[in-house]
Coordinates of N, CA and C in Angstrom, one line a residue:
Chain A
X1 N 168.8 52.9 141.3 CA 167.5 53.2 141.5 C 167.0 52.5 142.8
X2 N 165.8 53.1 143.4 CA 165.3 52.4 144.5 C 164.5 51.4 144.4
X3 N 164.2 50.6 145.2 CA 163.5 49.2 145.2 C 163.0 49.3 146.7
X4 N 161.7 48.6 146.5 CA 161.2 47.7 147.8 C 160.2 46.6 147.0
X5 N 160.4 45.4 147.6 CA 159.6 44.4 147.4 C 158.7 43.6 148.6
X6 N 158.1 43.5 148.5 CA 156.8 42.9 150.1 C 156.8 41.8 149.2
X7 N 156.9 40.6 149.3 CA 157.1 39.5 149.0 C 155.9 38.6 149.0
X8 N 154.8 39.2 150.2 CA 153.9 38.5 150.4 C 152.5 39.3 149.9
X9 N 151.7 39.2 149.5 CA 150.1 39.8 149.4 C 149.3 39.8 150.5
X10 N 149.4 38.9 151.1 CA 148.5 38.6 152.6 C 149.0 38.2 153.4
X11 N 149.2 38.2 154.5 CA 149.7 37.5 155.9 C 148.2 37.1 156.6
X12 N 148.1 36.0 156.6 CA 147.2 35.3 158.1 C 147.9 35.2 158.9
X13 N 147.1 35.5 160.5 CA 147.5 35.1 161.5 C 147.0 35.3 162.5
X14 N 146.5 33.9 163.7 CA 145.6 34.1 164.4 C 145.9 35.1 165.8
X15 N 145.1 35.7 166.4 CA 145.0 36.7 167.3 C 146.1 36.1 168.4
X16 N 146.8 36.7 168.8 CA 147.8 36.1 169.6 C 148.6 36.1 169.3
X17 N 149.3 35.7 168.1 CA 150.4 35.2 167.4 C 151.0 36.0 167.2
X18 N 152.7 35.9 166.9 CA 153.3 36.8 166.6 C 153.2 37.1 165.1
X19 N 153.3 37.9 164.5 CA 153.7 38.3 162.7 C 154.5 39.0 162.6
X20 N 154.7 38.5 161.4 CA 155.9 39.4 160.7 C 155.6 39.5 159.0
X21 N 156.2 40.5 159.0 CA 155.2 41.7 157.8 C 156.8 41.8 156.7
X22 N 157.1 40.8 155.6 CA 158.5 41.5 155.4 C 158.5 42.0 154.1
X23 N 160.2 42.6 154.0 CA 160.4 44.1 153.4 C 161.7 44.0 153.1
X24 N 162.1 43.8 151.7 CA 163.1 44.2 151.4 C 163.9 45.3 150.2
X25 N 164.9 45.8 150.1 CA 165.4 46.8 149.8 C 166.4 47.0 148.8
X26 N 166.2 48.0 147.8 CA 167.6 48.1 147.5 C 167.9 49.4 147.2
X27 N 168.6 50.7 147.7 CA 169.3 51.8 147.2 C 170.6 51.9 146.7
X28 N 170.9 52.9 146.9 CA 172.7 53.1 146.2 C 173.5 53.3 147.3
X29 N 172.6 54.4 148.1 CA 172.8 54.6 149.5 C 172.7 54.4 150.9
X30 N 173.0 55.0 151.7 CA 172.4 54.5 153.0 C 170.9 54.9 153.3
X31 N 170.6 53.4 153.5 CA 168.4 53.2 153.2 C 168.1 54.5 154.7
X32 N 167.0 54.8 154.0 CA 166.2 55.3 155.4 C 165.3 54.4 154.7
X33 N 164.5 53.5 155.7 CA 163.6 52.8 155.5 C 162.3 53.4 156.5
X34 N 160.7 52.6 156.2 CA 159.9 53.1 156.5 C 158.5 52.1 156.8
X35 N 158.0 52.3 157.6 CA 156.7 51.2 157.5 C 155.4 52.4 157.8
X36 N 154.2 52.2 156.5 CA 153.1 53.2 157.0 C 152.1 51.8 157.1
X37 N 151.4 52.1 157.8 CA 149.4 51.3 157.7 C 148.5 52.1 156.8
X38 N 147.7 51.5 156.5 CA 146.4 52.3 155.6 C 145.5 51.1 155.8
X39 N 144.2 51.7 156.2 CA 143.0 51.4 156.4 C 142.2 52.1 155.2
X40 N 140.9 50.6 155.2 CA 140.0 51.4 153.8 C 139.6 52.5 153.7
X41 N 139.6 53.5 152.6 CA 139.6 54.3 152.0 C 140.4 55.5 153.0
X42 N 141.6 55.1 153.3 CA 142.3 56.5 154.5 C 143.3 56.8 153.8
X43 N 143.8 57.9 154.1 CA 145.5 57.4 153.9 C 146.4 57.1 154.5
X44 N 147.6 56.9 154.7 CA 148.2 56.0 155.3 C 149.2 56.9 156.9
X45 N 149.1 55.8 157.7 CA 149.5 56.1 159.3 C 150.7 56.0 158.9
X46 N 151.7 56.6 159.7 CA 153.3 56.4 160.1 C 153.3 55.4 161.4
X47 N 154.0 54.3 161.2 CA 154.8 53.2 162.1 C 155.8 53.9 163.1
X48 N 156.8 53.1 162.1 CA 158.2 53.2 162.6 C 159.3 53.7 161.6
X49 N 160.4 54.1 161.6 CA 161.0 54.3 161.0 C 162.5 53.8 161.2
X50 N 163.7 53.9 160.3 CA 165.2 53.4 160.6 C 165.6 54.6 159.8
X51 N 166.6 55.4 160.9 CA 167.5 56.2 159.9 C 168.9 56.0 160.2
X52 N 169.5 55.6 161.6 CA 170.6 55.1 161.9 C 170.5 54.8 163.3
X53 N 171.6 53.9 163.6 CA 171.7 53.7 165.0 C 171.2 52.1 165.3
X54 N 170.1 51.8 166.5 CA 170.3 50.7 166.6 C 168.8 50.0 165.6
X55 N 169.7 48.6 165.4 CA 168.8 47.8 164.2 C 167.5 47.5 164.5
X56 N 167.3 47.3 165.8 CA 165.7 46.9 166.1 C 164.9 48.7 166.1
X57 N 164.0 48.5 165.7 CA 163.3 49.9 165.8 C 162.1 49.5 166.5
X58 N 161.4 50.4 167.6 CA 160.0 50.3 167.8 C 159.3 51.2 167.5
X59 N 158.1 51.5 167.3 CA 157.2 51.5 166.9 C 155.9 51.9 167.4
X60 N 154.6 52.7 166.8 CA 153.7 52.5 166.9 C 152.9 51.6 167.4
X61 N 151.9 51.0 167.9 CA 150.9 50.2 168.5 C 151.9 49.5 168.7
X62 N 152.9 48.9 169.5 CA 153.7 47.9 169.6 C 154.5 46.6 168.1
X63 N 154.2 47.7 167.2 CA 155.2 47.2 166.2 C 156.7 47.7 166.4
X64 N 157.6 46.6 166.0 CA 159.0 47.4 165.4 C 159.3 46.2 164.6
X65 N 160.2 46.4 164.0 CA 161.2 46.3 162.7 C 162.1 46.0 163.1
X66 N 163.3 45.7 162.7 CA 164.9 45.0 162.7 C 165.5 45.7 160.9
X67 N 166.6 45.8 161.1 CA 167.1 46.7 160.1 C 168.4 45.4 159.9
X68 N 168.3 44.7 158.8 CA 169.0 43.7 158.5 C 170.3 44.4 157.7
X69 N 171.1 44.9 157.1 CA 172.2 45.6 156.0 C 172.9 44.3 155.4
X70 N 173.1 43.2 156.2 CA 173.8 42.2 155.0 C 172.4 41.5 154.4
X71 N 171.5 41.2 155.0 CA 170.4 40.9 154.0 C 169.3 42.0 153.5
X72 N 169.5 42.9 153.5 CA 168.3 44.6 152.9 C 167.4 43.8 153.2
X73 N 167.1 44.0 154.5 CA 165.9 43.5 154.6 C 165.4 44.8 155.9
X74 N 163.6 44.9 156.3 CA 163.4 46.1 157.3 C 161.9 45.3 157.4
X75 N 161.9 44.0 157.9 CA 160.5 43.1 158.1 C 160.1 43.9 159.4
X76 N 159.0 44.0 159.4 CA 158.0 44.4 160.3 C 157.8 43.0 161.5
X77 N 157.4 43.2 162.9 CA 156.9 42.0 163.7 C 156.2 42.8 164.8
X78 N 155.4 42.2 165.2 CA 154.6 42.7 166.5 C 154.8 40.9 167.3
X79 N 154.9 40.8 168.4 CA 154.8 39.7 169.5 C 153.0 39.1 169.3
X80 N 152.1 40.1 169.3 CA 151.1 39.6 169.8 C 150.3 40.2 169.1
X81 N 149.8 39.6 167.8 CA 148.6 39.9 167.1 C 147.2 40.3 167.5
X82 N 146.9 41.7 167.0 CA 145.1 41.7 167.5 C 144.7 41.8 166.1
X83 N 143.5 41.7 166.1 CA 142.5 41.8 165.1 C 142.5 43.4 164.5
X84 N 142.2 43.7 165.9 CA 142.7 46.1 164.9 C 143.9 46.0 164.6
X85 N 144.6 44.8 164.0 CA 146.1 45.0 163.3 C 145.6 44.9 161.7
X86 N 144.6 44.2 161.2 CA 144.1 43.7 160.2 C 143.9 44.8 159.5
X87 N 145.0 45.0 158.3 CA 144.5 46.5 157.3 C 146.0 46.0 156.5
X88 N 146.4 47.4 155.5 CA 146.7 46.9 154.3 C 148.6 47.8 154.9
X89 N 149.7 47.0 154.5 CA 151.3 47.7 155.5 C 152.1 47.7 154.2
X90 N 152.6 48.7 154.4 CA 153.4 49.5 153.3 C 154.8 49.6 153.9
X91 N 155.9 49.2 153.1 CA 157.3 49.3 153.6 C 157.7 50.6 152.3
X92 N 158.3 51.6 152.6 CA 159.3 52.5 152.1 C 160.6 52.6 152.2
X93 N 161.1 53.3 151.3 CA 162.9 53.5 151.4 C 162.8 54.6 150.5
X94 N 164.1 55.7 151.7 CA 164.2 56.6 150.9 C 165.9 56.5 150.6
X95 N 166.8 57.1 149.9 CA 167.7 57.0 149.3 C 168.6 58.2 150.4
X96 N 168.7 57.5 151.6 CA 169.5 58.4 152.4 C 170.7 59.6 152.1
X97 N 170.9 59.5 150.7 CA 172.1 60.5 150.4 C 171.3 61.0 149.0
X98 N 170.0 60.6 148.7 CA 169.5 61.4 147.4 C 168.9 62.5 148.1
X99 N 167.8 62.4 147.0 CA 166.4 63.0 147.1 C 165.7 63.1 148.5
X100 N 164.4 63.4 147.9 CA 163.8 63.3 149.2 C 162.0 61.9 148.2
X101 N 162.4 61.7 147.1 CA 161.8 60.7 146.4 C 161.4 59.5 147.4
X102 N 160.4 58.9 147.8 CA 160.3 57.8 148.9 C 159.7 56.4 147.2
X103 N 160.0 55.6 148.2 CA 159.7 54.4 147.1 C 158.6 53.6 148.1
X104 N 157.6 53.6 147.8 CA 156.5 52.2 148.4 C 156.8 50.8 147.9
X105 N 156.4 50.0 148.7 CA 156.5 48.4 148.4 C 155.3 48.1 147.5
X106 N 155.1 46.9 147.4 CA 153.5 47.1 146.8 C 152.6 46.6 148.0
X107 N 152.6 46.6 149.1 CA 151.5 46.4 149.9 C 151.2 44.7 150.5
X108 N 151.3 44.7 151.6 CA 151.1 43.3 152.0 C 149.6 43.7 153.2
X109 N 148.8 42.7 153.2 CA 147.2 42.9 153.6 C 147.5 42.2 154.8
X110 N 147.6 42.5 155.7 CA 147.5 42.0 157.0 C 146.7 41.2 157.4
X111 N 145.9 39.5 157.3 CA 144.3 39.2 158.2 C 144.3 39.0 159.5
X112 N 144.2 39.4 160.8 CA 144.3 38.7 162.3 C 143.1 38.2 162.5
X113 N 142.9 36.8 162.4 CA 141.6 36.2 162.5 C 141.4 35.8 164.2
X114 N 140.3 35.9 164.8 CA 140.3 36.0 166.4 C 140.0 34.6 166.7
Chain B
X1 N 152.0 63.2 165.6 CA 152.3 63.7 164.9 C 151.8 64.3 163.9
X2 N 152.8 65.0 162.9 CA 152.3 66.1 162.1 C 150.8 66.0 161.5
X3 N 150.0 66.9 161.3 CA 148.8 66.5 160.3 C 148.5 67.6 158.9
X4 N 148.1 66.7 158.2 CA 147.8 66.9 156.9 C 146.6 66.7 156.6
X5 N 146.2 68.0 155.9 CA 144.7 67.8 155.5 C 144.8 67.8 154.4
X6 N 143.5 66.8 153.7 CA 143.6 66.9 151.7 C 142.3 66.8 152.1
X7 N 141.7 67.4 150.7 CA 139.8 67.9 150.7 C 139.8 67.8 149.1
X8 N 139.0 67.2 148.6 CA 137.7 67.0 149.2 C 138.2 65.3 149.5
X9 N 137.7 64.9 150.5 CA 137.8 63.7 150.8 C 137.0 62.2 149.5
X10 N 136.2 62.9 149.1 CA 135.6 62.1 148.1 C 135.1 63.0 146.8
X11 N 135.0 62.7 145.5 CA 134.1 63.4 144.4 C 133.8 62.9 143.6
X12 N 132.5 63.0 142.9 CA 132.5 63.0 141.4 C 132.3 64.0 140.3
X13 N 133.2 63.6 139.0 CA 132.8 64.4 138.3 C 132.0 63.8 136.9
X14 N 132.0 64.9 136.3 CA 131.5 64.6 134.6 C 132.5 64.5 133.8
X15 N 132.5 63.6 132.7 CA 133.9 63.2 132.0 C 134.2 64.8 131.3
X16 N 134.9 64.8 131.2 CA 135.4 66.2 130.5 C 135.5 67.5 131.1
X17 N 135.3 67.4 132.2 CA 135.6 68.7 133.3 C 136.8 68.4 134.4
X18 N 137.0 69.4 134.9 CA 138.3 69.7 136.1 C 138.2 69.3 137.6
X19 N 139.0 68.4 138.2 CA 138.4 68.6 139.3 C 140.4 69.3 140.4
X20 N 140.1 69.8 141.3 CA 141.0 70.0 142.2 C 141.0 69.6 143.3
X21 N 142.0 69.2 144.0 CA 142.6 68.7 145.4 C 143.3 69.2 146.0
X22 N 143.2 69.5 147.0 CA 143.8 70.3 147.7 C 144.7 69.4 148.8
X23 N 145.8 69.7 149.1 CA 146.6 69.3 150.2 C 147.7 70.3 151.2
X24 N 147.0 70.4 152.8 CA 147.4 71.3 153.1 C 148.1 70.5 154.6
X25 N 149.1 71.4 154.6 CA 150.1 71.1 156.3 C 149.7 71.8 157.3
X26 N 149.2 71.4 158.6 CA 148.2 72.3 159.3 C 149.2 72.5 160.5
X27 N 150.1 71.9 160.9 CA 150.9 72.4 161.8 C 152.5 72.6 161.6
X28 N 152.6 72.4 160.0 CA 154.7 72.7 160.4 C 154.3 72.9 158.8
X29 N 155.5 73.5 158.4 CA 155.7 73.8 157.0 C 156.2 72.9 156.0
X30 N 155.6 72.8 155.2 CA 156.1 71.9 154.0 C 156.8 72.0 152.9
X31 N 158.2 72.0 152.9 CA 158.5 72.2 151.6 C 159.0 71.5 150.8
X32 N 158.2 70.0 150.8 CA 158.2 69.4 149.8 C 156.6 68.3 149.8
X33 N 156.3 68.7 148.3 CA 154.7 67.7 149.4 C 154.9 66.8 147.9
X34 N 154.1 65.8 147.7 CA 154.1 64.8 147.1 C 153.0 64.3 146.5
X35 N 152.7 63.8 145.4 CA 151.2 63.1 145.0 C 151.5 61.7 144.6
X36 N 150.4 60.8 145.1 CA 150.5 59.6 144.6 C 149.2 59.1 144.5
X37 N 149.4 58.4 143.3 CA 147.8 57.8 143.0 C 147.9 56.4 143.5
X38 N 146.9 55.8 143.9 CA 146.5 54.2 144.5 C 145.6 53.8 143.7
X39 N 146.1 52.2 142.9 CA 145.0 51.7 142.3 C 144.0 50.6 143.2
X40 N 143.3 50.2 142.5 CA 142.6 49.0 143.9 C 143.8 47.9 143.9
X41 N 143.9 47.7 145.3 CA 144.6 46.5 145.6 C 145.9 46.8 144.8
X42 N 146.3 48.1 145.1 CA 147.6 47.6 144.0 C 148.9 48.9 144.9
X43 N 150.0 49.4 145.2 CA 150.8 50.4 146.3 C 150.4 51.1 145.3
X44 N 151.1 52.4 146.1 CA 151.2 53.9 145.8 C 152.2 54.2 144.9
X45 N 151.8 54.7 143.5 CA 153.0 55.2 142.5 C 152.6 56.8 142.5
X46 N 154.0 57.1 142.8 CA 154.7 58.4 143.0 C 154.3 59.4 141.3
X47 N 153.3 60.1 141.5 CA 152.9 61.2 140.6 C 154.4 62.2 139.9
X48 N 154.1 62.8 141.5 CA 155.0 63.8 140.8 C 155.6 64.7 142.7
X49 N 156.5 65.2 142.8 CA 157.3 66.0 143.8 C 157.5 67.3 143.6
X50 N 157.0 68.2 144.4 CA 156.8 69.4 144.2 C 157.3 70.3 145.2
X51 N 157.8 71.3 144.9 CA 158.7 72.2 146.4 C 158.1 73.7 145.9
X52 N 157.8 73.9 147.2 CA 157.4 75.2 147.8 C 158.3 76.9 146.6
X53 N 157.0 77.4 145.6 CA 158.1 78.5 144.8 C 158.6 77.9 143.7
X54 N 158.4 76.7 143.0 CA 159.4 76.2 142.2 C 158.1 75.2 141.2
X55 N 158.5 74.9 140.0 CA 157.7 73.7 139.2 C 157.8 72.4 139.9
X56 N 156.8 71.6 139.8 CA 156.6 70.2 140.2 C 157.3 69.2 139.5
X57 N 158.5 68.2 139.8 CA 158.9 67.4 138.9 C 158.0 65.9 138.7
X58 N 158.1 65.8 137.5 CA 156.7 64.4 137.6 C 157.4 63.3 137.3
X59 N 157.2 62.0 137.6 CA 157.9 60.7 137.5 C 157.9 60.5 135.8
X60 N 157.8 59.6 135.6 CA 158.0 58.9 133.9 C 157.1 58.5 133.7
X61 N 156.0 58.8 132.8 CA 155.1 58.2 132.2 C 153.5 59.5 132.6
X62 N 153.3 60.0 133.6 CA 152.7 61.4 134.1 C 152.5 62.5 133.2
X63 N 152.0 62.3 132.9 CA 151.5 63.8 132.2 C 150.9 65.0 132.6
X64 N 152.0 65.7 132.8 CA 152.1 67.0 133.3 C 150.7 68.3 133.4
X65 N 150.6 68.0 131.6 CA 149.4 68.8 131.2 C 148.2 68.3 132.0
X66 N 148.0 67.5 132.3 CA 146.8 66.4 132.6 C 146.5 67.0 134.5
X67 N 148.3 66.8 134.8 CA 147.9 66.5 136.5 C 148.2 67.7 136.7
X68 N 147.8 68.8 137.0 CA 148.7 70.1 137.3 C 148.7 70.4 138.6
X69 N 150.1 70.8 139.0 CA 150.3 70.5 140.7 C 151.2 72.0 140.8
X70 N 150.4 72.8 141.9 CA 151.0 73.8 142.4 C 151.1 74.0 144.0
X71 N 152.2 74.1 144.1 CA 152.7 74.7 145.4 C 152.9 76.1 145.4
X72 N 152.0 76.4 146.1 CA 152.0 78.1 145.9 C 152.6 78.5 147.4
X73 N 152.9 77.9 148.4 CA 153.2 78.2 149.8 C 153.8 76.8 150.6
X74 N 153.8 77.7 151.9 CA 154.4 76.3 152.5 C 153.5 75.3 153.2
X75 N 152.4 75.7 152.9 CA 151.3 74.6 153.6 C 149.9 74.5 152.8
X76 N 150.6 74.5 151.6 CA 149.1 74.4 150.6 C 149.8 73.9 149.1
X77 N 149.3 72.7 148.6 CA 149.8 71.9 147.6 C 148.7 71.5 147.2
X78 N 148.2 71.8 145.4 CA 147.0 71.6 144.8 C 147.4 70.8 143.7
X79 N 146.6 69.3 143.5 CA 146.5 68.7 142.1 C 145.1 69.0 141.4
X80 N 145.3 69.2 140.5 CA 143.8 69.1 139.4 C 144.4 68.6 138.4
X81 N 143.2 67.8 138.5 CA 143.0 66.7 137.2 C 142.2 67.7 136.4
X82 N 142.7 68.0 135.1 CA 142.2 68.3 133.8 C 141.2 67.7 133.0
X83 N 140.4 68.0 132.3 CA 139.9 67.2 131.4 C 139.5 65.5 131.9
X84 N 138.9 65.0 133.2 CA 139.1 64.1 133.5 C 138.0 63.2 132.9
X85 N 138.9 62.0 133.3 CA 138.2 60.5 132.2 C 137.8 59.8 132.8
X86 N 137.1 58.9 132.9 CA 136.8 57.7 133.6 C 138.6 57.0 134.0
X87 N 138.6 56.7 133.5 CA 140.3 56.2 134.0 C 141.2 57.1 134.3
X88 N 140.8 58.1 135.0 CA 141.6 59.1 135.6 C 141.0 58.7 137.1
X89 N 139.8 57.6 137.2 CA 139.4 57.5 138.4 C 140.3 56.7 139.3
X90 N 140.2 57.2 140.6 CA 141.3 56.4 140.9 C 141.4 57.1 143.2
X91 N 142.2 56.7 143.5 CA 142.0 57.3 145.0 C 143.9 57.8 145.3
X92 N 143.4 59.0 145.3 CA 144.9 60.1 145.2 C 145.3 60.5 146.7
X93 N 146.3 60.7 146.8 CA 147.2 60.3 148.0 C 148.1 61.9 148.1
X94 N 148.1 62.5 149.2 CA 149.1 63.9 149.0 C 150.0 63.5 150.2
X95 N 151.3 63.6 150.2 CA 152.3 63.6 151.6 C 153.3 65.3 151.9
X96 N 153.6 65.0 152.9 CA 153.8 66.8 153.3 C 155.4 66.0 153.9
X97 N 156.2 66.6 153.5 CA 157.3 66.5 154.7 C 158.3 68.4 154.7
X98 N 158.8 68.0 155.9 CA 159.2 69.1 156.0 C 160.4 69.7 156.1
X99 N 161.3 68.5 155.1 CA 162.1 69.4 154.5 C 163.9 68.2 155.4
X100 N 163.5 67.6 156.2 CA 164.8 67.3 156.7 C 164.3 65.8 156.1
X101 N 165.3 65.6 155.6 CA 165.5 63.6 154.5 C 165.6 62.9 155.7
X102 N 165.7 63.0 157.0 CA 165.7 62.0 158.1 C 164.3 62.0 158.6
X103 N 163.2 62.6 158.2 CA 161.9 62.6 158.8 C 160.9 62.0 157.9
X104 N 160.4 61.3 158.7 CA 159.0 60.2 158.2 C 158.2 61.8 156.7
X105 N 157.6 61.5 156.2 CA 156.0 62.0 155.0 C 155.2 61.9 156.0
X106 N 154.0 63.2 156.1 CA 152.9 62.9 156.4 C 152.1 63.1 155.7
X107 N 150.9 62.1 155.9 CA 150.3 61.6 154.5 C 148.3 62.2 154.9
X108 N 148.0 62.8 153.6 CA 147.0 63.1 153.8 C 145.8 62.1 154.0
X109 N 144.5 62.1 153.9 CA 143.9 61.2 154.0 C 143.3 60.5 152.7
X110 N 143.2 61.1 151.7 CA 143.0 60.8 150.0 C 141.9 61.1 149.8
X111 N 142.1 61.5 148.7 CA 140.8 61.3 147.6 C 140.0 60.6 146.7
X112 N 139.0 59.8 146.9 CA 138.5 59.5 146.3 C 137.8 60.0 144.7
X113 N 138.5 59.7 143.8 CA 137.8 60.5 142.2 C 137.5 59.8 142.2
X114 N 135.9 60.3 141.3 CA 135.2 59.1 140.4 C 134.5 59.9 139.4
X115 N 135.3 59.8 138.1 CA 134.8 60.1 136.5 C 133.5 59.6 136.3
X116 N 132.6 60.0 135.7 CA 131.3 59.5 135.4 C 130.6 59.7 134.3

């Protein structure tokens, strides 16, 4: 069965700073992995994604990802924190040889304090 | 990228009546769209997956009778809540993809229910 775990609830981090948002995984198969945003009451934006090829992904507003396989890991990082980063980041996995079923993480809250 | 419209963006109802939601693909065809409900502060659990022409399969625990989900086309995917309860309130989520397992969900903007 599929899994994702966000390990954290909140991330602080001052404007400037780099973050990282992480995301780990488990399928049967080969992961498509996924990062959306959602802002209050919206539904959720598309990032970045990993389907194959190379492990760093980029991204949206200047986010990407790294695609870890010996640790299932697909953490999120931006270099340089702003404040319009601050909202609620969702990691997904889909089961690259299943379904088309997507799994959500349970949500880690972004804060960029200025 | 792709867009997805879901309506009504917010509602209320009265306990014991129906409400519908609509989730539509406004530029590429969908043939597979998705429902998920969001609690506060809590991710997105996967309703039920539904393909264009065919019954909707619902996760474990979903009650079918309750959430009734039709895909009557390729860019129009409806949930109605039946008989709805105060704890049917909740902020519902529709995704559209279009059919290739290598491409991102696009996700509608939600609905806000509110039983009363």
């Amino acid at each position: 069965a599929q899994s994702v775990a966000q390990p954290e609830d909140q991330v602080n981090v001052a404007e400037g700073n780099p973050l990282t948002v992480k995301c780990t995984y488990s399928v049967s198969g080969n992961p498509y992995l996924f990062w959306y945003v959602q802002y209050p009451n919206r539904g959720l934006q598309f990032l970045l994604k990993y389907i194959t090829g190379d492990n760093l992904v980029k991204g949206s507003y200047g986010f990407e990802a790294e695609f870890n396989k010996s640790q299932t890991s697909f953490h999120l990082k931006k270099p340089s924190a702003l404040v319009s980063d601050s909202a609620l980041y969702f990691c997904a996995v889909r089961d690259g040889t299943g379904g088309f079923k997507t799994i959500f993480g349970a949500g880690t809250r972004l804060f960029v304090k200025a | 990228g792709a867009v997805v419209s879901q309506h009504p963006s917010r509602v209320i109802c009265k306990s014991g009546t129906s409400v519908k939601i609509e989730c539509r693909s406004l530029d590429f065809q969908a043939t597979t769209m998705f429902w998920y409900r969001q609690f506060p502060k809590k991710s997105l659990m996967l309703m039920a997956t539904s393909n264009e022409g065919s019954k909707a399969t619902y996760e474990q625990g979903v009650e079918k009778d309750k959430f009734l989900i039709n895909h009557a086309s390729l860019t129009l995917s409806t949930l109605t809540v039946t008989s709805a309860h105060p704890e049917d309130s909740s902020f519902y989520i529709c995704s559209a993809s279009s059919g290739m397992k290598n491409t991102e969900a696009f996700f509608g903007q939600g609905t806000r229910l509110t039983v009363v």
